Amino acid sequence: MGHLCDFCGEQRSIVYCRSDAACLCLSCDRNVHSANALSRRHSRTLLCERCNSQPASVRCAEENMSLCQNCDWNGHGGSTSSSAHKRQSINCYSGCPSASELSRIWSFVLDFTSMDDPNCERGMGLMSIDENSVSNCWGPSEMNNKVDVAVSSGNNDMENMEKFDMWMESSSMPTLNAMQCGVDQPAGSLDSTAPKLSSPGTKGLELCEDDLYEDFSVADVDLNFENYDELFGVSQSHSEHLFENGGIDSLFGMKDITGADSNCQGSSGGKVTAKQPACSSAVSGDSTMSTKTEPIISYAARQANSSRSLSFSGFTGESSAGDYQDCGVSSMLGMGEPPWYPPGTEGSFTSAGRDSAVLRYREKKKARKFDKKIRYASRKARADVRRRVKGRFVKAGDAYDYDPLCQTRSY
DNA sequence: GCACATGAAGCAGCCACAAAAAGCG
DNA sequence: CGCGCTTTTTGTGGCTGCTTCATGT
């Protein structure tokens, strides 16, 4: 018997809500998170069945258990036999799925047949793709999808690239485990095929100090798919069909991670499309959308047809980098979801190796500075003695209102 | 709880010009 | 390939105006 629900204290907790930091049974999960639009956006995932306290990040097919990162490491990190276990990443969901949908989708976990609730009829219509599920919804290999991550901030500044590199270096993130895609396209829009991403509060993209993986605060990254139909040109029934077929894969974005997923090469290989041209199939983040108004029609979407590029905007340059401090691509990391290491690559890290990587990351992070750097002292020296008018440089000999040398002002 | 006003904070852009970088023969 | 010259690009800081956010009424 696992951990009891934090809310009712009676049922076994199944779901972990990151926003509430609570372990909930499915019934309470549904009740709590159907209360309002805000709570529906809470990111939830399965609860680790080993420690019963942390959100599960992977599911071990051999042990038939959902495991958090730590338990996964402990269980699969060292032993060669167990490390070969076939595992699947588990991503988060939000919204208020109907019980029947849950029952279908989570059939491998448990049976929810007694949970049907007409109050939650929106069901899968409110299922949102959170950061994690995007990677899967966009790119199951069998769908021949390709996901390019374009990190754009107007112009793709190197700071963001550096941050992306840092993240890639430290985690070798194999998937786009982090996006909650939003679509806010008016019906009939010419560019209706181009879903738009936004990340309200992108400034909040931040890495906390606690842990390399737990650092990624994706609660601040709130990207939702809306208007799924317009986006993908697929009816909801179709999407349900996709869920049916995809099962938990569709909901949690689980995918087979024992095999190299070509769809994730864009991220796993660190491929970053610096700037994405406007294109109908592109997911442009240039225009922001609000996730707080329209009913969220979000799906762990499997997009079946085209290669799409996902671009992120809202990443600010160094001047504002202090706000998110670390990884400009934290939006690409799932709901605080630790990245998955494919076996044979970083996934074969031992615990010591991981500790070493974490240590290196932290040292590098500590050494990182976001203060303004003076690249040319001579230019600074020159600027320091330049006369100005209202802060602007003036030509030599022109009238000025501020002279740094004598601190005189004409006003 | 909502609407509105106010203040604080953050940010981009502007300016001239020397230094650095790039281009060319 | 290296040199010298010319042209182009870059970076520097204080201030303003704008936007966003928080707080109070």
GROMACS .gro file of C-alpha atoms (C1' of nucleotides) in nm:
model
  461
    1MET     CA    1   0.000   0.000   0.000
    2GLY     CA    2   0.140   0.327  -0.100
    3HIS     CA    3   0.130   0.669   0.047
    4LEU     CA    4  -0.211   0.800   0.137
    5CYS     CA    5  -0.366   1.093  -0.035
    6ASP     CA    6  -0.262   1.420   0.122
    7PHE     CA    7  -0.609   1.556   0.072
    8CYS     CA    8  -0.847   1.287   0.185
    9GLY     CA    9  -0.601   1.075   0.371
   10GLU     CA   10  -0.796   0.770   0.276
   11GLN     CA   11  -0.715   0.666  -0.073
   12ARG     CA   12  -0.385   0.565  -0.203
   13SER     CA   13  -0.209   0.854  -0.366
   14ILE     CA   14  -0.141   0.809  -0.732
   15VAL     CA   15  -0.069   1.152  -0.860
   16TYR     CA   16   0.184   1.408  -0.758
   17CYS     CA   17   0.093   1.771  -0.806
   18ARG     CA   18   0.399   1.982  -0.838
   19SER     CA   19   0.220   2.309  -0.794
   20ASP     CA   20   0.070   2.196  -0.466
   21ALA     CA   21   0.357   1.968  -0.377
   22ALA     CA   22   0.093   1.718  -0.282
   23CYS     CA   23   0.032   1.352  -0.334
   24LEU     CA   24  -0.324   1.291  -0.430
   25CYS     CA   25  -0.552   1.009  -0.513
   26LEU     CA   26  -0.717   1.041  -0.848
   27SER     CA   27  -1.046   1.135  -0.703
   28CYS     CA   28  -0.903   1.422  -0.506
   29ASP     CA   29  -0.682   1.515  -0.793
   30ARG     CA   30  -0.985   1.558  -1.008
   31ASN     CA   31  -1.179   1.745  -0.743
   32VAL     CA   32  -0.898   1.976  -0.650
   33HIS     CA   33  -0.789   2.051  -0.999
   34SER     CA   34  -1.128   2.104  -1.149
   35ALA     CA   35  -1.196   2.388  -0.910
   36ASN     CA   36  -1.087   2.662  -1.142
   37ALA     CA   37  -0.885   2.738  -1.447
   38LEU     CA   38  -0.577   2.803  -1.248
   39SER     CA   39  -0.582   2.478  -1.064
   40ARG     CA   40  -0.651   2.295  -1.386
   41ARG     CA   41  -0.318   2.415  -1.506
   42HIS     CA   42  -0.137   2.248  -1.225
   43SER     CA   43   0.116   2.008  -1.350
   44ARG     CA   44   0.072   1.657  -1.227
   45THR     CA   45   0.242   1.336  -1.289
   46LEU     CA   46   0.242   0.991  -1.145
   47LEU     CA   47   0.381   0.942  -0.801
   48CYS     CA   48   0.696   0.743  -0.759
   49GLU     CA   49   0.587   0.399  -0.653
   50ARG     CA   50   0.905   0.335  -0.469
   51CYS     CA   51   0.952   0.634  -0.241
   52ASN     CA   52   0.593   0.753  -0.267
   53SER     CA   53   0.704   1.108  -0.218
   54GLN     CA   54   0.849   1.231  -0.543
   55PRO     CA   55   0.702   1.274  -0.887
   56ALA     CA   56   0.780   0.988  -1.114
   57SER     CA   57   0.988   1.063  -1.414
   58VAL     CA   58   1.027   0.724  -1.571
   59ARG     CA   59   0.845   0.398  -1.578
   60CYS     CA   60   1.040   0.080  -1.567
   61ALA     CA   61   0.879  -0.173  -1.791
   62GLU     CA   62   1.059  -0.460  -1.628
   63GLU     CA   63   0.959  -0.374  -1.277
   64ASN     CA   64   0.632  -0.225  -1.388
   65MET     CA   65   0.688   0.069  -1.163
   66SER     CA   66   0.691   0.441  -1.196
   67LEU     CA   67   1.003   0.587  -1.048
   68CYS     CA   68   1.129   0.928  -0.959
   69GLN     CA   69   1.470   1.037  -1.068
   70ASN     CA   70   1.640   0.940  -0.747
   71CYS     CA   71   1.481   0.601  -0.723
   72ASP     CA   72   1.558   0.548  -1.085
   73TRP     CA   73   1.917   0.633  -1.023
   74ASN     CA   74   1.935   0.419  -0.719
   75GLY     CA   75   1.766   0.133  -0.888
   76HIS     CA   76   1.916   0.153  -1.229
   77GLY     CA   77   2.224   0.358  -1.191
   78GLY     CA   78   2.474   0.101  -1.080
   79SER     CA   79   2.363  -0.244  -1.152
   80THR     CA   80   2.434  -0.347  -1.502
   81SER     CA   81   2.140  -0.579  -1.511
   82SER     CA   82   1.889  -0.332  -1.383
   83SER     CA   83   2.037  -0.045  -1.576
   84ALA     CA   84   1.943  -0.234  -1.887
   85HIS     CA   85   1.582  -0.222  -1.788
   86LYS     CA   86   1.364  -0.075  -2.047
   87ARG     CA   87   1.233   0.250  -1.916
   88GLN     CA   88   1.001   0.510  -2.047
   89SER     CA   89   0.991   0.871  -1.955
   90ILE     CA   90   0.679   0.992  -1.787
   91ASN     CA   91   0.571   1.339  -1.848
   92CYS     CA   92   0.323   1.556  -1.679
   93TYR     CA   93  -0.033   1.641  -1.752
   94SER     CA   94  -0.271   1.902  -1.644
   95GLY     CA   95  -0.636   1.963  -1.687
   96CYS     CA   96  -0.924   1.751  -1.583
   97PRO     CA   97  -0.939   1.429  -1.772
   98SER     CA   98  -1.250   1.223  -1.742
   99ALA     CA   99  -1.235   0.903  -1.550
  100SER     CA  100  -1.304   0.696  -1.853
  101GLU     CA  101  -1.016   0.853  -2.029
  102LEU     CA  102  -0.796   0.801  -1.735
  103SER     CA  103  -0.903   0.447  -1.711
  104ARG     CA  104  -0.810   0.386  -2.069
  105ILE     CA  105  -0.494   0.580  -2.060
  106TRP     CA  106  -0.370   0.462  -1.727
  107SER     CA  107  -0.479   0.110  -1.762
  108PHE     CA  108  -0.133  -0.011  -1.691
  109VAL     CA  109  -0.135   0.158  -1.359
  110LEU     CA  110  -0.472   0.089  -1.214
  111ASP     CA  111  -0.836   0.072  -1.278
  112PHE     CA  112  -1.041   0.381  -1.231
  113THR     CA  113  -1.370   0.243  -1.329
  114SER     CA  114  -1.542   0.384  -1.026
  115MET     CA  115  -1.437   0.734  -1.087
  116ASP     CA  116  -1.650   0.856  -1.363
  117ASP     CA  117  -1.779   1.199  -1.296
  118PRO     CA  118  -2.009   1.396  -1.518
  119ASN     CA  119  -1.879   1.715  -1.369
  120CYS     CA  120  -1.566   1.668  -1.553
  121GLU     CA  121  -1.712   1.620  -1.891
  122ARG     CA  122  -1.462   1.842  -2.051
  123GLY     CA  123  -1.240   1.558  -1.990
  124MET     CA  124  -0.964   1.534  -2.229
  125GLY     CA  125  -1.057   1.864  -2.366
  126LEU     CA  126  -0.878   2.010  -2.075
  127MET     CA  127  -0.590   1.786  -2.088
  128SER     CA  128  -0.304   2.003  -2.160
  129ILE     CA  129   0.024   1.931  -2.301
  130ASP     CA  130   0.269   2.036  -2.054
  131GLU     CA  131   0.629   2.088  -2.111
  132ASN     CA  132   0.710   1.729  -2.111
  133SER     CA  133   0.448   1.594  -2.325
  134VAL     CA  134   0.530   1.812  -2.613
  135SER     CA  135   0.834   1.623  -2.696
  136ASN     CA  136   0.627   1.323  -2.729
  137CYS     CA  137   0.327   1.470  -2.884
  138TRP     CA  138   0.537   1.622  -3.148
  139GLY     CA  139   0.771   1.355  -3.206
  140PRO     CA  140   0.713   0.990  -3.173
  141SER     CA  141   0.949   0.831  -3.407
  142GLU     CA  142   0.687   0.622  -3.569
  143MET     CA  143   0.512   0.936  -3.665
  144ASN     CA  144   0.820   1.053  -3.833
  145ASN     CA  145   0.804   1.380  -3.665
  146LYS     CA  146   1.086   1.608  -3.615
  147VAL     CA  147   1.116   1.870  -3.356
  148ASP     CA  148   1.352   2.150  -3.391
  149VAL     CA  149   1.394   2.375  -3.102
  150ALA     CA  150   1.450   2.724  -3.199
  151VAL     CA  151   1.554   2.936  -2.916
  152SER     CA  152   1.490   3.282  -3.028
  153SER     CA  153   1.491   3.601  -2.843
  154GLY     CA  154   1.437   3.827  -3.131
  155ASN     CA  155   1.788   3.761  -3.217
  156ASN     CA  156   1.938   3.453  -3.084
  157ASP     CA  157   2.183   3.587  -2.843
  158MET     CA  158   2.477   3.388  -2.744
  159GLU     CA  159   2.387   3.409  -2.384
  160ASN     CA  160   2.094   3.190  -2.439
  161MET     CA  161   2.294   2.961  -2.650
  162GLU     CA  162   2.546   2.941  -2.379
  163LYS     CA  163   2.279   2.859  -2.132
  164PHE     CA  164   2.142   2.601  -2.357
  165ASP     CA  165   2.485   2.457  -2.392
  166MET     CA  166   2.526   2.456  -2.021
  167TRP     CA  167   2.210   2.268  -1.981
  168MET     CA  168   2.298   2.031  -2.255
  169GLU     CA  169   2.633   1.981  -2.101
  170SER     CA  170   2.500   1.917  -1.761
  171SER     CA  171   2.205   1.709  -1.845
  172SER     CA  172   2.226   1.593  -2.199
  173MET     CA  173   1.859   1.648  -2.220
  174PRO     CA  174   1.741   1.404  -2.473
  175THR     CA  175   1.397   1.531  -2.525
  176LEU     CA  176   1.215   1.851  -2.533
  177ASN     CA  177   1.100   1.771  -2.191
  178ALA     CA  178   0.966   2.100  -2.118
  179MET     CA  179   0.725   2.268  -2.329
  180GLN     CA  180   0.375   2.348  -2.283
  181CYS     CA  181   0.274   2.462  -2.617
  182GLY     CA  182   0.018   2.723  -2.667
  183VAL     CA  183  -0.195   2.790  -2.961
  184ASP     CA  184  -0.395   3.095  -2.988
  185GLN     CA  185  -0.496   3.130  -3.337
  186PRO     CA  186  -0.816   3.276  -3.454
  187ALA     CA  187  -1.030   3.052  -3.657
  188GLY     CA  188  -0.964   3.089  -4.020
  189SER     CA  189  -0.642   3.254  -3.960
  190LEU     CA  190  -0.419   3.238  -4.256
  191ASP     CA  191  -0.145   3.112  -4.044
  192SER     CA  192  -0.359   2.889  -3.843
  193THR     CA  193  -0.127   2.604  -3.885
  194ALA     CA  194   0.133   2.779  -3.692
  195PRO     CA  195   0.085   2.723  -3.328
  196LYS     CA  196   0.221   2.993  -3.119
  197LEU     CA  197   0.411   2.943  -2.809
  198SER     CA  198   0.422   3.172  -2.526
  199SER     CA  199   0.564   3.154  -2.190
  200PRO     CA  200   0.399   3.401  -1.966
  201GLY     CA  201   0.640   3.493  -1.704
  202THR     CA  202   0.926   3.370  -1.895
  203LYS     CA  203   1.134   3.578  -1.671
  204GLY     CA  204   1.050   3.323  -1.419
  205LEU     CA  205   1.241   3.064  -1.599
  206GLU     CA  206   1.485   2.989  -1.344
  207LEU     CA  207   1.706   2.738  -1.202
  208CYS     CA  208   1.710   2.706  -0.835
  209GLU     CA  209   2.010   2.605  -0.645
  210ASP     CA  210   1.885   2.290  -0.496
  211ASP     CA  211   1.935   2.036  -0.755
  212LEU     CA  212   2.047   2.012  -1.102
  213TYR     CA  213   1.723   1.869  -1.216
  214GLU     CA  214   1.480   1.992  -0.967
  215ASP     CA  215   1.607   2.333  -1.046
  216PHE     CA  216   1.402   2.368  -1.347
  217SER     CA  217   1.099   2.553  -1.247
  218VAL     CA  218   0.855   2.494  -1.516
  219ALA     CA  219   0.560   2.600  -1.322
  220ASP     CA  220   0.652   2.939  -1.443
  221VAL     CA  221   0.651   2.825  -1.794
  222ASP     CA  222   0.297   2.798  -1.882
  223LEU     CA  223   0.251   2.703  -2.234
  224ASN     CA  224  -0.063   2.536  -2.335
  225PHE     CA  225  -0.199   2.413  -2.654
  226GLU     CA  226  -0.519   2.572  -2.735
  227ASN     CA  227  -0.740   2.516  -3.028
  228TYR     CA  228  -0.599   2.188  -3.098
  229ASP     CA  229  -0.819   2.140  -3.394
  230GLU     CA  230  -0.700   2.451  -3.559
  231LEU     CA  231  -0.351   2.366  -3.482
  232PHE     CA  232  -0.343   2.019  -3.610
  233GLY     CA  233  -0.650   2.005  -3.814
  234VAL     CA  234  -0.761   1.707  -3.619
  235SER     CA  235  -1.087   1.669  -3.447
  236GLN     CA  236  -1.113   1.605  -3.084
  237SER     CA  237  -1.246   1.265  -3.152
  238HIS     CA  238  -0.943   1.203  -3.350
  239SER     CA  239  -0.730   1.316  -3.070
  240GLU     CA  240  -0.913   1.085  -2.843
  241HIS     CA  241  -0.842   0.819  -3.086
  242LEU     CA  242  -0.485   0.911  -3.063
  243PHE     CA  243  -0.504   0.882  -2.694
  244GLU     CA  244  -0.664   0.551  -2.726
  245ASN     CA  245  -0.392   0.429  -2.941
  246GLY     CA  246  -0.124   0.602  -2.755
  247GLY     CA  247  -0.253   0.520  -2.416
  248ILE     CA  248  -0.035   0.651  -2.147
  249ASP     CA  249   0.211   0.750  -2.408
  250SER     CA  250  -0.027   1.008  -2.525
  251LEU     CA  251  -0.113   1.137  -2.189
  252PHE     CA  252   0.218   1.136  -2.021
  253GLY     CA  253   0.411   1.149  -2.333
  254MET     CA  254   0.583   0.829  -2.259
  255LYS     CA  255   0.800   0.704  -2.524
  256ASP     CA  256   1.035   0.432  -2.572
  257ILE     CA  257   1.362   0.568  -2.461
  258THR     CA  258   1.567   0.263  -2.502
  259GLY     CA  259   1.595   0.336  -2.863
  260ALA     CA  260   1.731   0.647  -3.006
  261ASP     CA  261   1.449   0.871  -3.092
  262SER     CA  262   1.532   1.059  -3.397
  263ASN     CA  263   1.265   1.304  -3.318
  264CYS     CA  264   1.448   1.418  -3.020
  265GLN     CA  265   1.774   1.462  -3.189
  266GLY     CA  266   1.708   1.825  -3.211
  267SER     CA  267   1.745   1.852  -2.844
  268SER     CA  268   1.951   1.558  -2.752
  269GLY     CA  269   2.209   1.654  -2.996
  270GLY     CA  270   2.198   2.005  -2.881
  271LYS     CA  271   2.070   2.120  -3.209
  272VAL     CA  272   1.926   2.456  -3.172
  273THR     CA  273   1.780   2.645  -3.454
  274ALA     CA  274   1.889   2.990  -3.383
  275LYS     CA  275   1.624   3.178  -3.558
  276GLN     CA  276   1.325   3.038  -3.715
  277PRO     CA  277   1.190   3.178  -4.030
  278ALA     CA  278   0.828   3.251  -4.043
  279CYS     CA  279   0.666   2.950  -4.184
  280SER     CA  280   0.328   2.811  -4.170
  281SER     CA  281   0.432   2.497  -4.006
  282ALA     CA  282   0.652   2.661  -3.762
  283VAL     CA  283   0.561   2.702  -3.405
  284SER     CA  284   0.645   3.057  -3.355
  285GLY     CA  285   0.689   3.203  -3.020
  286ASP     CA  286   0.707   3.550  -3.146
  287SER     CA  287   0.356   3.629  -3.068
  288THR     CA  288   0.248   3.565  -2.723
  289MET     CA  289  -0.078   3.426  -2.622
  290SER     CA  290  -0.266   3.419  -2.306
  291THR     CA  291  -0.348   3.102  -2.136
  292LYS     CA  292  -0.570   3.255  -1.883
  293THR     CA  293  -0.880   3.319  -2.079
  294GLU     CA  294  -1.013   3.079  -2.328
  295PRO     CA  295  -1.102   2.736  -2.224
  296ILE     CA  296  -0.795   2.543  -2.254
  297ILE     CA  297  -0.819   2.281  -2.512
  298SER     CA  298  -0.501   2.108  -2.460
  299TYR     CA  299  -0.393   1.776  -2.569
  300ALA     CA  300  -0.101   1.559  -2.540
  301ALA     CA  301  -0.103   1.592  -2.903
  302ARG     CA  302   0.048   1.360  -3.141
  303GLN     CA  303   0.100   1.558  -3.437
  304ALA     CA  304   0.089   1.326  -3.720
  305ASN     CA  305   0.198   1.504  -4.021
  306SER     CA  306   0.462   1.756  -4.042
  307SER     CA  307   0.793   1.852  -3.915
  308ARG     CA  308   0.752   2.145  -3.698
  309SER     CA  309   0.982   2.380  -3.539
  310LEU     CA  310   0.928   2.510  -3.198
  311SER     CA  311   1.074   2.836  -3.116
  312PHE     CA  312   1.092   3.003  -2.787
  313SER     CA  313   1.083   3.366  -2.735
  314GLY     CA  314   1.079   3.557  -2.425
  315PHE     CA  315   1.425   3.463  -2.346
  316THR     CA  316   1.587   3.778  -2.263
  317GLY     CA  317   1.942   3.869  -2.294
  318GLU     CA  318   2.193   3.921  -2.032
  319SER     CA  319   2.043   4.235  -1.907
  320SER     CA  320   1.751   4.047  -1.777
  321ALA     CA  321   1.917   3.720  -1.750
  322GLY     CA  322   1.947   3.758  -1.383
  323ASP     CA  323   1.581   3.701  -1.358
  324TYR     CA  324   1.601   3.354  -1.476
  325GLN     CA  325   1.961   3.333  -1.402
  326ASP     CA  326   2.055   3.017  -1.554
  327CYS     CA  327   1.918   2.825  -1.827
  328GLY     CA  328   1.739   3.005  -2.094
  329VAL     CA  329   1.605   2.679  -2.208
  330SER     CA  330   1.450   2.587  -1.888
  331SER     CA  331   1.130   2.621  -2.070
  332MET     CA  332   1.238   2.321  -2.256
  333LEU     CA  333   1.259   2.120  -1.947
  334GLY     CA  334   0.958   1.961  -1.819
  335MET     CA  335   0.767   2.075  -1.521
  336GLY     CA  336   1.067   2.031  -1.306
  337GLU     CA  337   1.095   1.706  -1.472
  338PRO     CA  338   1.437   1.557  -1.472
  339PRO     CA  339   1.563   1.472  -1.808
  340TRP     CA  340   1.595   1.121  -1.919
  341TYR     CA  341   1.926   0.974  -1.992
  342PRO     CA  342   1.916   0.719  -2.260
  343PRO     CA  343   2.109   0.408  -2.181
  344GLY     CA  344   2.444   0.411  -2.338
  345THR     CA  345   2.490   0.781  -2.327
  346GLU     CA  346   2.466   0.993  -2.018
  347GLY     CA  347   2.212   0.749  -1.902
  348SER     CA  348   2.491   0.515  -1.823
  349PHE     CA  349   2.629   0.754  -1.570
  350THR     CA  350   2.700   0.607  -1.239
  351SER     CA  351   2.592   0.792  -0.933
  352ALA     CA  352   2.947   0.914  -0.894
  353GLY     CA  353   2.946   1.031  -1.246
  354ARG     CA  354   2.628   1.213  -1.191
  355ASP     CA  355   2.758   1.373  -0.876
  356SER     CA  356   3.062   1.480  -1.065
  357ALA     CA  357   2.851   1.629  -1.335
  358VAL     CA  358   2.639   1.808  -1.082
  359LEU     CA  359   2.946   1.939  -0.909
  360ARG     CA  360   3.092   2.066  -1.229
  361TYR     CA  361   2.767   2.229  -1.315
  362ARG     CA  362   2.741   2.401  -0.981
  363GLU     CA  363   3.094   2.527  -0.994
  364LYS     CA  364   3.039   2.660  -1.336
  365LYS     CA  365   2.719   2.815  -1.226
  366LYS     CA  366   2.881   2.976  -0.928
  367ALA     CA  367   3.149   3.122  -1.143
  368ARG     CA  368   2.895   3.257  -1.382
  369LYS     CA  369   2.834   3.626  -1.365
  370PHE     CA  370   2.559   3.828  -1.508
  371ASP     CA  371   2.713   4.154  -1.422
  372LYS     CA  372   2.787   4.378  -1.706
  373LYS     CA  373   3.119   4.295  -1.850
  374ILE     CA  374   3.345   4.562  -1.983
  375ARG     CA  375   3.511   4.420  -2.286
  376TYR     CA  376   3.708   4.724  -2.376
  377ALA     CA  377   3.834   4.924  -2.085
  378SER     CA  378   3.957   5.191  -2.317
  379ARG     CA  379   3.607   5.249  -2.442
  380LYS     CA  380   3.477   5.267  -2.094
  381ALA     CA  381   3.744   5.516  -2.002
  382ARG     CA  382   3.647   5.719  -2.299
  383ALA     CA  383   3.279   5.704  -2.220
  384ASP     CA  384   3.347   5.799  -1.864
  385VAL     CA  385   3.483   6.133  -1.968
  386ARG     CA  386   3.242   6.206  -2.247
  387ARG     CA  387   3.021   6.506  -2.208
  388ARG     CA  388   2.652   6.453  -2.240
  389VAL     CA  389   2.318   6.612  -2.287
  390LYS     CA  390   2.044   6.429  -2.106
  391GLY     CA  391   2.265   6.131  -2.089
  392ARG     CA  392   2.343   6.126  -2.455
  393PHE     CA  393   2.688   6.181  -2.587
  394VAL     CA  394   2.741   6.510  -2.757
  395LYS     CA  395   2.989   6.615  -3.015
  396ALA     CA  396   3.308   6.759  -2.890
  397GLY     CA  397   3.267   7.129  -2.850
  398ASP     CA  398   2.889   7.123  -2.840
  399ALA     CA  399   2.698   7.245  -2.544
  400TYR     CA  400   2.656   6.993  -2.272
  401ASP     CA  401   2.471   6.962  -1.950
  402TYR     CA  402   2.686   6.702  -1.786
  403ASP     CA  403   3.057   6.672  -1.768
  404PRO     CA  404   3.176   6.363  -1.584
  405LEU     CA  405   3.510   6.523  -1.519
  406CYS     CA  406   3.380   6.816  -1.326
  407GLN     CA  407   3.035   6.684  -1.247
  408THR     CA  408   2.887   7.008  -1.366
  409ARG     CA  409   2.540   7.038  -1.496
  410SER     CA  410   2.397   7.328  -1.677
  411TYR     CA  411   2.053   7.276  -1.537
  412DG     C1'  412  -1.397   4.118  -0.544
  413DC     C1'  413  -1.345   4.479  -0.873
  414DA     C1'  414  -1.188   4.914  -1.083
  415DC     C1'  415  -0.889   5.278  -1.071
  416DA     C1'  416  -0.485   5.563  -0.931
  417DT     C1'  417  -0.022   5.595  -0.798
  418DG     C1'  418   0.452   5.480  -0.749
  419DA     C1'  419   0.840   5.168  -0.819
  420DA     C1'  420   1.106   4.902  -1.104
  421DG     C1'  421   1.288   4.739  -1.530
  422DC     C1'  422   1.411   4.797  -1.985
  423DA     C1'  423   1.524   4.977  -2.467
  424DG     C1'  424   1.693   5.332  -2.718
  425DC     C1'  425   1.956   5.734  -2.804
  426DC     C1'  426   2.388   5.985  -2.867
  427DA     C1'  427   2.941   6.058  -3.037
  428DC     C1'  428   3.347   5.864  -3.118
  429DA     C1'  429   3.761   5.580  -3.047
  430DA     C1'  430   3.893   5.116  -3.085
  431DA     C1'  431   3.846   4.693  -3.301
  432DA     C1'  432   3.743   4.421  -3.690
  433DA     C1'  433   3.696   4.345  -4.169
  434DG     C1'  434   3.811   4.420  -4.642
  435DC     C1'  435   4.126   4.521  -5.012
  436DG     C1'  436   4.542   4.578  -5.300
  437DC     C1'  437   5.141   3.501  -4.600
  438DG     C1'  438   5.226   3.942  -4.415
  439DC     C1'  439   5.185   4.438  -4.449
  440DG     C1'  440   4.966   4.889  -4.483
  441DC     C1'  441   4.574   5.140  -4.565
  442DT     C1'  442   4.075   5.227  -4.577
  443DT     C1'  443   3.614   5.124  -4.446
  444DT     C1'  444   3.283   4.930  -4.144
  445DT     C1'  445   3.131   4.775  -3.704
  446DT     C1'  446   3.129   4.769  -3.212
  447DG     C1'  447   3.093   4.923  -2.746
  448DT     C1'  448   3.077   5.256  -2.389
  449DG     C1'  449   2.746   5.536  -1.986
  450DG     C1'  450   2.374   5.859  -1.834
  451DC     C1'  451   1.933   5.986  -1.921
  452DT     C1'  452   1.450   5.962  -2.099
  453DG     C1'  453   1.031   5.753  -2.200
  454DC     C1'  454   0.772   5.361  -2.203
  455DT     C1'  455   0.583   4.935  -2.006
  456DT     C1'  456   0.490   4.628  -1.639
  457DC     C1'  457   0.401   4.520  -1.180
  458DA     C1'  458   0.275   4.600  -0.697
  459DT     C1'  459   0.024   4.843  -0.371
  460DG     C1'  460  -0.332   5.133  -0.185
  461DT     C1'  461  -0.797   5.334  -0.202
   0.00000   0.00000   0.00000
